PDB file of C-alpha atoms in Angstrom:
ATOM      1  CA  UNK L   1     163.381 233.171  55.378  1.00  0.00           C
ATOM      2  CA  UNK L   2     164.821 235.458  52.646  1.00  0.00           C
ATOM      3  CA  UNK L   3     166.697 238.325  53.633  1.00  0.00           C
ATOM      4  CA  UNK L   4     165.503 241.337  51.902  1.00  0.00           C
ATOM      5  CA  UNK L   5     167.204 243.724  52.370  1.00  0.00           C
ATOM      6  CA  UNK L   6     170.348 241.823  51.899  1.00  0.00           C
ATOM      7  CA  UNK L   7     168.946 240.161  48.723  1.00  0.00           C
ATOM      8  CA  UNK L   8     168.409 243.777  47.485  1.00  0.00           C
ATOM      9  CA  UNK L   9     171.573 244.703  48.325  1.00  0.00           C
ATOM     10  CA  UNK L  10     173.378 241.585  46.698  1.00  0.00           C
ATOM     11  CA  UNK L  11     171.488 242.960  43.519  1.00  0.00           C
ATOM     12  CA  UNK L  12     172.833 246.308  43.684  1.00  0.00           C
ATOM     13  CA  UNK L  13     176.157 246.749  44.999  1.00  0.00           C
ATOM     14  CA  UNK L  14     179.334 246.611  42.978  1.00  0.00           C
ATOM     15  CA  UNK L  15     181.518 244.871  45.355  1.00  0.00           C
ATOM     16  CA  UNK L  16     180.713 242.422  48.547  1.00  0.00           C
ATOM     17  CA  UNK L  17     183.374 241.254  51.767  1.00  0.00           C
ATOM     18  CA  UNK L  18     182.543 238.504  53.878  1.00  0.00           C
ATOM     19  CA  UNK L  19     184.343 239.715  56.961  1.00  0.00           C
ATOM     20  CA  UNK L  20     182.850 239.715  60.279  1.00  0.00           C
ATOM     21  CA  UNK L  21     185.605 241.804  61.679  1.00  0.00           C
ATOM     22  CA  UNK L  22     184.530 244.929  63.775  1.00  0.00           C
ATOM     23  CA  UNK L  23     182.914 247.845  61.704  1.00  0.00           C
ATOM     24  CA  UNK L  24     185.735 250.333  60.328  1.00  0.00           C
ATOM     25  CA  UNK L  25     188.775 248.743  62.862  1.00  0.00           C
ATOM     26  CA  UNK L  26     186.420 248.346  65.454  1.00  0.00           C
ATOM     27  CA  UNK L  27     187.767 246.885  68.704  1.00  0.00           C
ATOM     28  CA  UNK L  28     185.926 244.124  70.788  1.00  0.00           C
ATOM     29  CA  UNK L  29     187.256 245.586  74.164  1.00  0.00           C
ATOM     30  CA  UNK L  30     184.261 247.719  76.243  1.00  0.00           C
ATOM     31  CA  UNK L  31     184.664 251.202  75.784  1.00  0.00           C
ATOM     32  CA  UNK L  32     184.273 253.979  78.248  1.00  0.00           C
ATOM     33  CA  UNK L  33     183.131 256.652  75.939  1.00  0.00           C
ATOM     34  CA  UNK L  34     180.515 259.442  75.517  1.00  0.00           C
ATOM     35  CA  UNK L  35     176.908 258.962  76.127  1.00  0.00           C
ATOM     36  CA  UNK L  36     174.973 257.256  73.327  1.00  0.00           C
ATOM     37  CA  UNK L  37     173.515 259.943  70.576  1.00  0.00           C
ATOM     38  CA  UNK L  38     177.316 261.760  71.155  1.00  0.00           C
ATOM     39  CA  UNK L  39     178.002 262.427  66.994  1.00  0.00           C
ATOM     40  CA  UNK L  40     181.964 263.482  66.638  1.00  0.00           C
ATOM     41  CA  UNK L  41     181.454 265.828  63.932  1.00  0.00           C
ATOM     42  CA  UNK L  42     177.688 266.624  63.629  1.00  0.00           C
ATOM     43  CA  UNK L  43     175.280 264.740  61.592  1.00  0.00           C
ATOM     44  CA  UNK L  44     175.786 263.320  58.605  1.00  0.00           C
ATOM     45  CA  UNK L  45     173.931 264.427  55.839  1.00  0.00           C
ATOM     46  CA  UNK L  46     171.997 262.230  52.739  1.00  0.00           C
ATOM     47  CA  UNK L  47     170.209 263.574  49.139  1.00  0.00           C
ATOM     48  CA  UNK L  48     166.561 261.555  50.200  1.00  0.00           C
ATOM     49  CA  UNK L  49     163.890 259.914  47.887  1.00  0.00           C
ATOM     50  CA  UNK L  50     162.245 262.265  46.331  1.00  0.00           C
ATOM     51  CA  UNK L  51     159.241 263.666  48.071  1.00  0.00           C
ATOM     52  CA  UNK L  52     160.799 262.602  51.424  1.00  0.00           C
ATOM     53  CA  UNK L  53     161.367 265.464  54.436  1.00  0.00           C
ATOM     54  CA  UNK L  54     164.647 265.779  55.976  1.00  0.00           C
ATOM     55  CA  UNK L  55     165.280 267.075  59.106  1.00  0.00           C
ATOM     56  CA  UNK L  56     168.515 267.828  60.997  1.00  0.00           C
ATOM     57  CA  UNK L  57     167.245 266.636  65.143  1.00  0.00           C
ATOM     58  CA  UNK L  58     170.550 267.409  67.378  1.00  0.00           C
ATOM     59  CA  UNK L  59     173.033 265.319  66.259  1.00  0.00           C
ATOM     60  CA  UNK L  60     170.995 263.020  64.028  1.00  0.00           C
ATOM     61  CA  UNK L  61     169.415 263.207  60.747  1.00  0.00           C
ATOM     62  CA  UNK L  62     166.113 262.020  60.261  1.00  0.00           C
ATOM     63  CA  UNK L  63     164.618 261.209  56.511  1.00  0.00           C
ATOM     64  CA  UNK L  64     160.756 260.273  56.347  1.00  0.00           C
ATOM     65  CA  UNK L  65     158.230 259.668  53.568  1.00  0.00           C
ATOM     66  CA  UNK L  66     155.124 260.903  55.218  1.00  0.00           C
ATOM     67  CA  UNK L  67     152.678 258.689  53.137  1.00  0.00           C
ATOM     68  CA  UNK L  68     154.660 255.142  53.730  1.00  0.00           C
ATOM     69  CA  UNK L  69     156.070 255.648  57.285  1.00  0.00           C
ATOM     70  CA  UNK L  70     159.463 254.713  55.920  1.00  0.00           C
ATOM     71  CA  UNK L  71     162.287 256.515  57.732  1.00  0.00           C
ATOM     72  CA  UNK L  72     166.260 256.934  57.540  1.00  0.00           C
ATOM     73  CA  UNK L  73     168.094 258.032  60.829  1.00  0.00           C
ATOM     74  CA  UNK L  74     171.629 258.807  60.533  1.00  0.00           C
ATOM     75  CA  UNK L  75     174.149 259.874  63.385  1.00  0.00           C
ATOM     76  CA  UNK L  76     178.519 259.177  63.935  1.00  0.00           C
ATOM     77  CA  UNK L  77     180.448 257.634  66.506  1.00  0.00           C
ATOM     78  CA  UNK L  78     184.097 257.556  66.870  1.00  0.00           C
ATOM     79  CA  UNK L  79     185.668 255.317  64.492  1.00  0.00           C
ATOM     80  CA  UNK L  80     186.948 252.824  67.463  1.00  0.00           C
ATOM     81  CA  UNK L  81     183.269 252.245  68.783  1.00  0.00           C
ATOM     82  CA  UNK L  82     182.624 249.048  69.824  1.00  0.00           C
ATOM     83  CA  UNK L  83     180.216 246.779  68.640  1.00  0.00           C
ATOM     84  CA  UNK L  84     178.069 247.393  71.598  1.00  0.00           C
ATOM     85  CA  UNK L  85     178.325 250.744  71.195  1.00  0.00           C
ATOM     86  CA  UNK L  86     177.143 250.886  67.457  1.00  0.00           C
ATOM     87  CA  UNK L  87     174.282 248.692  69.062  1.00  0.00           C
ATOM     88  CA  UNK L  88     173.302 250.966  71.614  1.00  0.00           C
ATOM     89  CA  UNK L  89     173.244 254.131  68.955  1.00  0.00           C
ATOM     90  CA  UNK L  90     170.656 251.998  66.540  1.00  0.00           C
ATOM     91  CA  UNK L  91     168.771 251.437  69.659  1.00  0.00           C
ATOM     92  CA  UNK L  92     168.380 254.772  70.159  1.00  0.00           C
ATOM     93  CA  UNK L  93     168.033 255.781  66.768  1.00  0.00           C
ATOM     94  CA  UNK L  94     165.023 253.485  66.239  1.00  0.00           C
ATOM     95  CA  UNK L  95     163.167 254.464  69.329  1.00  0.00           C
ATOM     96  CA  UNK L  96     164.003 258.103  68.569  1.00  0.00           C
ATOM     97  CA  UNK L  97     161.008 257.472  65.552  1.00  0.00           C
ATOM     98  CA  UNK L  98     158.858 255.350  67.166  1.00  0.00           C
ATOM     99  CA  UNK L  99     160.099 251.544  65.778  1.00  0.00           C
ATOM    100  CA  UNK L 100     159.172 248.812  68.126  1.00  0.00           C
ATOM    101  CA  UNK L 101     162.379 245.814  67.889  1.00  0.00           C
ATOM    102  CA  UNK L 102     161.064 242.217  68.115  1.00  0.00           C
ATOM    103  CA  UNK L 103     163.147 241.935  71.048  1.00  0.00           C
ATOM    104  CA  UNK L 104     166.228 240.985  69.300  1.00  0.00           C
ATOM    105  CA  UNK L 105     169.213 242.791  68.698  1.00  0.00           C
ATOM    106  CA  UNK L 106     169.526 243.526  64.939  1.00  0.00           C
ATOM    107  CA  UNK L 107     173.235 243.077  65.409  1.00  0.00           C
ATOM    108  CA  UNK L 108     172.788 239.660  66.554  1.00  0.00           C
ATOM    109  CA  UNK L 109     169.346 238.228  64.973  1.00  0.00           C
ATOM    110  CA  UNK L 110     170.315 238.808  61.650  1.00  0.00           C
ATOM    111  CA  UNK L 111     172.868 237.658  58.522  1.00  0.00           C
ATOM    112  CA  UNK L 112     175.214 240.673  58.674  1.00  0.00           C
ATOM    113  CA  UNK L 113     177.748 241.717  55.462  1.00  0.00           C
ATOM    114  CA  UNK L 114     179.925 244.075  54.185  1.00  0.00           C
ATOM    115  CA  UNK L 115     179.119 245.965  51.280  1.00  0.00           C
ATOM    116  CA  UNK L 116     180.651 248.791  48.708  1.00  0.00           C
ATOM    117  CA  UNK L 117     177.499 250.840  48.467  1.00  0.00           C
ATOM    118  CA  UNK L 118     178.420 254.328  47.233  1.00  0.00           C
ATOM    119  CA  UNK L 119     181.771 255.537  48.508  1.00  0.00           C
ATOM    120  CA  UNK L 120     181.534 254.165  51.756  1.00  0.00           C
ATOM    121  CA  UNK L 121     181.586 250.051  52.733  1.00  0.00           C
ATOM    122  CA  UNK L 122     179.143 249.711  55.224  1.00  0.00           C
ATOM    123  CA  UNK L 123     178.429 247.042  57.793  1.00  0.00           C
ATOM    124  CA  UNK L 124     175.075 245.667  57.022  1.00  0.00           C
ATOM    125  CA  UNK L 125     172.367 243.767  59.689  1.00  0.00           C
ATOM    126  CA  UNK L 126     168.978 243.130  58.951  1.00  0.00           C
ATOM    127  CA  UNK L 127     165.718 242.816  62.048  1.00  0.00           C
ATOM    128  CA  UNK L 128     162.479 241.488  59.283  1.00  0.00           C
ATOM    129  CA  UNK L 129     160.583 241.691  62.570  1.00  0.00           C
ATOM    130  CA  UNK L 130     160.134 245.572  63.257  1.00  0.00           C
ATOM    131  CA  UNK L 131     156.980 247.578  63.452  1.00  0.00           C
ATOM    132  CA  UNK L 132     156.505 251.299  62.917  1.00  0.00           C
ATOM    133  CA  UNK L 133     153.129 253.108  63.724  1.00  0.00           C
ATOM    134  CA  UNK L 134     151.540 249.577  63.999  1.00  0.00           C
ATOM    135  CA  UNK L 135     152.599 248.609  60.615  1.00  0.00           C
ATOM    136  CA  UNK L 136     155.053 245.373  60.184  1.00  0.00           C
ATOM    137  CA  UNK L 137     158.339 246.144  58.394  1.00  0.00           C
ATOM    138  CA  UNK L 138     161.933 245.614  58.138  1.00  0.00           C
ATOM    139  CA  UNK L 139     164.762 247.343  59.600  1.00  0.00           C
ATOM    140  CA  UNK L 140     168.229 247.567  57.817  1.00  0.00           C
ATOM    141  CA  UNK L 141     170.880 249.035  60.493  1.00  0.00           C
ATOM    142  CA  UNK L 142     174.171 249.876  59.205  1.00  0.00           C
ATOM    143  CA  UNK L 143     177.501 251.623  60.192  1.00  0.00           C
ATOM    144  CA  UNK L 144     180.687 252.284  58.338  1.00  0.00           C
ATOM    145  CA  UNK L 145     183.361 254.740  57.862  1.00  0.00           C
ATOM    146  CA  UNK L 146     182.299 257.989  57.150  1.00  0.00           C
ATOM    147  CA  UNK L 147     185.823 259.774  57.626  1.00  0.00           C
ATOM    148  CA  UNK L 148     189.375 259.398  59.261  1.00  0.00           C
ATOM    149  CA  UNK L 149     187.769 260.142  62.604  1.00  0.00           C
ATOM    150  CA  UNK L 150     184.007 258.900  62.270  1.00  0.00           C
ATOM    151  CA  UNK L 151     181.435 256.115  61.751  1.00  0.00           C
ATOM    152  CA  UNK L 152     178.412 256.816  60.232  1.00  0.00           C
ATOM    153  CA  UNK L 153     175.330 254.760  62.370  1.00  0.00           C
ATOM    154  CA  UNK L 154     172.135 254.179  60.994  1.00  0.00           C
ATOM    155  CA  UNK L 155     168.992 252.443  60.379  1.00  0.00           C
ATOM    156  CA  UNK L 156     165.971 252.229  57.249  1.00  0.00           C
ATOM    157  CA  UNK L 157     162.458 251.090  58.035  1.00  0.00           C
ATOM    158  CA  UNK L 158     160.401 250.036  55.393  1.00  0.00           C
ATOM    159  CA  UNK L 159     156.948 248.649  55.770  1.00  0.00           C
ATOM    160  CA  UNK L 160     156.759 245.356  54.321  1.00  0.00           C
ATOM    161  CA  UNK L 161     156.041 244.421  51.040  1.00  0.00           C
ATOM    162  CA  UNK L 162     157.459 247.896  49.916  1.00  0.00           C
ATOM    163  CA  UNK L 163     159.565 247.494  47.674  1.00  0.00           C
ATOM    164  CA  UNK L 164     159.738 250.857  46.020  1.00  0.00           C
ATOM    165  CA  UNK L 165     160.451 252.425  49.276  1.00  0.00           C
ATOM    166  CA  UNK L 166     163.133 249.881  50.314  1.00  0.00           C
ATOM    167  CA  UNK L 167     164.889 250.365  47.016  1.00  0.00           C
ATOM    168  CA  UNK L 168     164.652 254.232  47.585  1.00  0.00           C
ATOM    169  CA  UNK L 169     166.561 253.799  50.782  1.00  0.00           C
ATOM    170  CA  UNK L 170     169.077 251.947  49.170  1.00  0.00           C
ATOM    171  CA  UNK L 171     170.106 254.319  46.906  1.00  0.00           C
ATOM    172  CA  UNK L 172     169.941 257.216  49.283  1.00  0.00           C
ATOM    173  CA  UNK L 173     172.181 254.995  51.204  1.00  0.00           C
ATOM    174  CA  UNK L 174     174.880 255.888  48.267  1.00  0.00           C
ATOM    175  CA  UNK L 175     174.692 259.781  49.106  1.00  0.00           C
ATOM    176  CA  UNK L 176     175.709 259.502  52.794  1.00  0.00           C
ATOM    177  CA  UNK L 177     178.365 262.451  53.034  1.00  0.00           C
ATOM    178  CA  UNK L 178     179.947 264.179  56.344  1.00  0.00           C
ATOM    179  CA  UNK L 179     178.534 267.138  57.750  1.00  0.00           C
ATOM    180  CA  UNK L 180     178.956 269.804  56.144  1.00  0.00           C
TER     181      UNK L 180
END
């Protein structure tokens, strides 16, 4: 099955890594951090597809087309977060909006990459087997290094077979920028 997310990506980006080394130096040892949803230095904020609503929710930032049902969450975690903890924040980012997982971790179930997009290189795993409001889409999580001190963690649903909305969320993927 064609990845498309990734495909779209591979199409876009100016510059690609391989690596499958931890996102932004992170460590494989468990950490004994701060609960889950715990952002370092408040949300991180994005420019969103036009006619899309943003909304600042705690320390998250939520991005939603009302018409498609196509969603950005954004939140940070340290910048030594484990693996498992990145995993654990895009679980709780997707159920925070309502996106059922096919049961499989989208850190695990998917081809994952490293990718230039913007200023930031970002960690890249794609779930093709989500569903939002009863409609079948895709979920792109991703998490990279938003400053000295912080990741930024997130995910993009798109319903399937949108390709205008998943190439929207690409390129608001470029604007991700520190709280400000």
């Amino acid at each position: 099955m064609v990845r498309y997310w990734l495909a779209l990506l591979g199409l876009v980006v100016v510059s690609c890594g391989g690596s499958q080394a931890g996102v932004g130096g992170a460590q494989s040892s468990k950490e004994e951090p701060s609960a889950v949803g715990e952002a370092v230095a408040g949300p991180p904020v994005l420019e969103p597809p036009a006619g899309w609503e943003v909304a600042p929710q705690g320390q998250t930032t939520v991005a939603s087309a009302p018409s498609s049902g196509a969603v950005i969450v954004l939140t940070t975690a340290p910048l030594a977060a484990t693996k498992e903890r990145i995993q654990e924040e895009t679980n709780a980012l997707a159920a925070s909006v309502g996106i059922r997982l096919s049961g499989k971790s989208p850190m695990s179930g998917s081809a994952y990459r490293a990718m230039q997009i913007g200023p930031h290189k970002l960690s890249l795993w794609e779930l093709p087997d989500a569903e939002r409001d009863g409609e079948p889409g895709s979920l792109l999580v991703f998490a990279g290094k938003l400053t000295d001190a912080d990741l930024v963690v997130g995910i993009g649903f798109a319903v399937r077979g949108d390709l205008a909305t998943s190439d929207a969320i690409i390129a608001a993927l470029a604007t991700i920028a520190p709280a400000r």
